[in-house]
Amino acid sequence: AARCALPMAFCGCYGNGDVEEAIQKYQAGEFVHVNGHPTHVVDRRGRNTGPQAFAEPSTQAIVLLHGFACSVHGWLGLIEALCEACSSHVRIVALDLPGFGLTRTPPTMRDWHVQHFSRFVADVLATLGITKNVLVFGHSFGGSVALHLAAEHPQLVTRAAVAGTEWPGEEHNWVVLDLLARIPIVRNLLLCLSPRSEVEGMLRDGLGQKSQQLATPEVVDRYHELMLLPGARRAALKLYVVDDDAAVQAAVQRLQCPLLTMWGLQDRFIPFINAQSFLDGYTRACALAYLDAGHFLVEEFPARIALDLLFFAAGRLADHSALIMNPRTGQPEESADEAVAQTLALYGPNKKPCCVRYCCCCFQ
């Protein structure tokens, strides 16, 4: 999943940004010391005091893991929506993974495999006093970390969800760049490649056609400036060349909890065929596919994603079910015609959306 965002990670001019200035500008939470290393963490509680507030005993914390070259800022809309829907018994936690956002790379870090990131997240949760009843939700690369965390810590994670996450070994849309990035001299060149305008281009490619307005100058600046921080691009490059397919696939095979996969039907980075692989590869998986949404579906439709995530947390989605959703109405699509049209427009006649065959089965 890291492969889809590599170009965005290296779109700045060669140089380093100022860490203190970035903290003043972009700090969204607090810095928690995890094994002695300052980690940028957003830790909130639900604030809904009404009778309809979500207060499922099996979900005491919702933990959000961002994707490659991203940060906690991509979750802020979802965090707000979850706080509005949940009671104060539910904690909503997001963190910047090592090397990304405002969490710098620990000086002793030598392991860039998904297992290391999973252990890091487990240590963060232990530091925060979160020991059970976690719903972990990861976007893109963060989904791979979430799957490994759920497999390694079944006593901690009761449910897992992923959005736009690559199935191990499945195809993605950066094959040529993937090969080039493994050549040492090219890897060094990637550290000083392309102007800021490429960041905006990548963001627009990751958004659905009706969400292009979200790529504001402020958002482009944030992505660009955070990736210019000392060590950020080198960290991204080290992570990019790691092959974690076998580890993630083994994690899926060890999963014990229900799994929700979410997909934007206009995802140009990780082809929608990956959703079919999750349904085929894990019997307790279910899928939601969203019309008009791209790879950054969480940022495009945070309120809708929040409600569907809580619906899943309450056990209201049947295993091995799938739905095509209209995120603007919140209703399932009775006809798959529009889903087929959107998918074929991106991927061609051989990539019909897998959820079409499942859209008749969903609710328990």
Short mmCIF file of N, CA, C and O in Angstrom, two decimals, residues 208 210-211 263-266 288-294 300-301 323-328 331-333 335-343:
data_model
loop_
_atom_site.label_atom_id
_atom_site.label_comp_id
_atom_site.label_asym_id
_atom_site.label_seq_id
_atom_site.Cartn_x
_atom_site.Cartn_y
_atom_site.Cartn_z
N GLY A 208 -11.92 11.57 -5.45
CA GLY A 208 -12.96 11.33 -6.44
C GLY A 208 -13.21 12.58 -7.27
O GLY A 208 -12.85 13.70 -6.89
N LYS A 210 -15.77 14.30 -7.80
CA LYS A 210 -16.63 15.32 -7.20
C LYS A 210 -16.06 15.89 -5.90
O LYS A 210 -16.73 16.65 -5.21
N SER A 211 -14.81 15.52 -5.57
CA SER A 211 -14.20 15.99 -4.32
C SER A 211 -12.92 16.78 -4.57
O SER A 211 -12.12 16.98 -3.66
N TRP A 263 -13.97 0.92 0.36
CA TRP A 263 -13.34 1.23 -0.92
C TRP A 263 -14.04 2.38 -1.61
O TRP A 263 -15.26 2.46 -1.61
N GLY A 264 -13.27 3.26 -2.22
CA GLY A 264 -13.83 4.25 -3.12
C GLY A 264 -13.84 3.68 -4.53
O GLY A 264 -12.83 3.17 -5.00
N LEU A 265 -14.96 3.74 -5.19
CA LEU A 265 -15.05 3.18 -6.54
C LEU A 265 -14.22 3.96 -7.55
O LEU A 265 -14.01 3.50 -8.67
N GLN A 266 -13.76 5.15 -7.17
CA GLN A 266 -12.87 5.92 -8.04
C GLN A 266 -11.43 5.95 -7.51
O GLN A 266 -10.68 6.88 -7.77
N LEU A 288 -17.69 -2.47 1.99
CA LEU A 288 -18.52 -1.34 1.60
C LEU A 288 -17.78 -0.57 0.51
O LEU A 288 -16.62 -0.20 0.69
N ALA A 289 -18.42 -0.37 -0.60
CA ALA A 289 -17.84 0.39 -1.72
C ALA A 289 -18.66 1.66 -1.93
O ALA A 289 -19.90 1.61 -1.91
N TYR A 290 -17.97 2.78 -2.12
CA TYR A 290 -18.64 4.08 -2.14
C TYR A 290 -18.57 4.71 -3.53
O TYR A 290 -17.48 4.91 -4.08
N LEU A 291 -19.73 5.06 -4.06
CA LEU A 291 -19.80 5.80 -5.31
C LEU A 291 -19.11 7.16 -5.15
O LEU A 291 -19.18 7.78 -4.08
N ASP A 292 -18.47 7.62 -6.20
CA ASP A 292 -17.88 8.96 -6.27
C ASP A 292 -16.70 9.18 -5.34
O ASP A 292 -16.16 10.29 -5.28
N ALA A 293 -16.26 8.15 -4.60
CA ALA A 293 -15.15 8.31 -3.67
C ALA A 293 -13.86 7.78 -4.29
O ALA A 293 -13.87 6.82 -5.05
N GLY A 294 -12.74 8.41 -3.93
CA GLY A 294 -11.44 7.98 -4.41
C GLY A 294 -10.65 7.28 -3.32
O GLY A 294 -11.21 6.72 -2.37
N GLU A 300 -12.91 12.51 2.14
CA GLU A 300 -13.99 12.98 1.28
C GLU A 300 -15.35 12.89 1.97
O GLU A 300 -16.19 13.78 1.83
N PHE A 301 -15.58 11.80 2.71
CA PHE A 301 -16.90 11.56 3.32
C PHE A 301 -16.75 11.13 4.77
O PHE A 301 -17.15 10.02 5.15
N LEU A 323 -21.74 -4.18 0.07
CA LEU A 323 -22.74 -3.20 -0.36
C LEU A 323 -22.07 -2.10 -1.17
O LEU A 323 -20.93 -1.71 -0.89
N ILE A 324 -22.77 -1.62 -2.16
CA ILE A 324 -22.36 -0.40 -2.86
C ILE A 324 -23.18 0.74 -2.26
O ILE A 324 -24.41 0.72 -2.28
N MET A 325 -22.49 1.73 -1.68
CA MET A 325 -23.15 2.79 -0.95
C MET A 325 -23.09 4.10 -1.73
O MET A 325 -22.12 4.39 -2.42
N ASN A 326 -24.15 4.89 -1.58
CA ASN A 326 -24.13 6.28 -2.02
C ASN A 326 -23.78 7.13 -0.79
O ASN A 326 -24.62 7.27 0.10
N PRO A 327 -22.57 7.66 -0.69
CA PRO A 327 -22.18 8.35 0.54
C PRO A 327 -22.93 9.64 0.79
O PRO A 327 -22.95 10.13 1.91
N ARG A 328 -23.56 10.17 -0.24
CA ARG A 328 -24.30 11.42 -0.05
C ARG A 328 -25.69 11.19 0.55
O ARG A 328 -26.22 12.02 1.27
N GLN A 331 -27.50 5.61 1.65
CA GLN A 331 -28.33 4.46 1.32
C GLN A 331 -27.59 3.52 0.35
O GLN A 331 -26.83 3.98 -0.51
N PRO A 332 -27.84 2.22 0.48
CA PRO A 332 -27.28 1.28 -0.50
C PRO A 332 -27.88 1.53 -1.88
O PRO A 332 -29.04 1.95 -2.01
N GLU A 333 -27.10 1.27 -2.91
CA GLU A 333 -27.57 1.40 -4.27
C GLU A 333 -28.31 0.13 -4.67
O GLU A 333 -27.78 -0.98 -4.57
N SER A 335 -29.29 -0.55 -7.67
CA SER A 335 -28.76 -0.96 -8.96
C SER A 335 -27.25 -0.81 -8.96
O SER A 335 -26.70 0.14 -8.39
N ALA A 336 -26.57 -1.75 -9.57
CA ALA A 336 -25.11 -1.69 -9.65
C ALA A 336 -24.63 -0.96 -10.90
O ALA A 336 -23.43 -0.89 -11.14
N ASP A 337 -25.54 -0.42 -11.70
CA ASP A 337 -25.15 0.18 -12.98
C ASP A 337 -24.13 1.29 -12.82
O ASP A 337 -23.15 1.36 -13.57
N GLU A 338 -24.35 2.19 -11.87
CA GLU A 338 -23.45 3.31 -11.69
C GLU A 338 -22.09 2.84 -11.19
O GLU A 338 -21.04 3.36 -11.60
N ALA A 339 -22.08 1.85 -10.32
CA ALA A 339 -20.81 1.30 -9.83
C ALA A 339 -20.01 0.69 -10.97
O ALA A 339 -18.79 0.87 -11.07
N VAL A 340 -20.69 -0.04 -11.82
CA VAL A 340 -20.01 -0.63 -12.98
C VAL A 340 -19.44 0.47 -13.87
O VAL A 340 -18.29 0.41 -14.31
N ALA A 341 -20.23 1.51 -14.11
CA ALA A 341 -19.79 2.60 -14.99
C ALA A 341 -18.56 3.30 -14.43
O ALA A 341 -17.59 3.58 -15.15
N GLN A 342 -18.56 3.60 -13.12
CA GLN A 342 -17.43 4.30 -12.53
C GLN A 342 -16.17 3.45 -12.54
O GLN A 342 -15.07 3.94 -12.78
N THR A 343 -16.32 2.15 -12.28
CA THR A 343 -15.15 1.27 -12.24
C THR A 343 -14.59 1.04 -13.63
O THR A 343 -13.37 1.08 -13.84
#
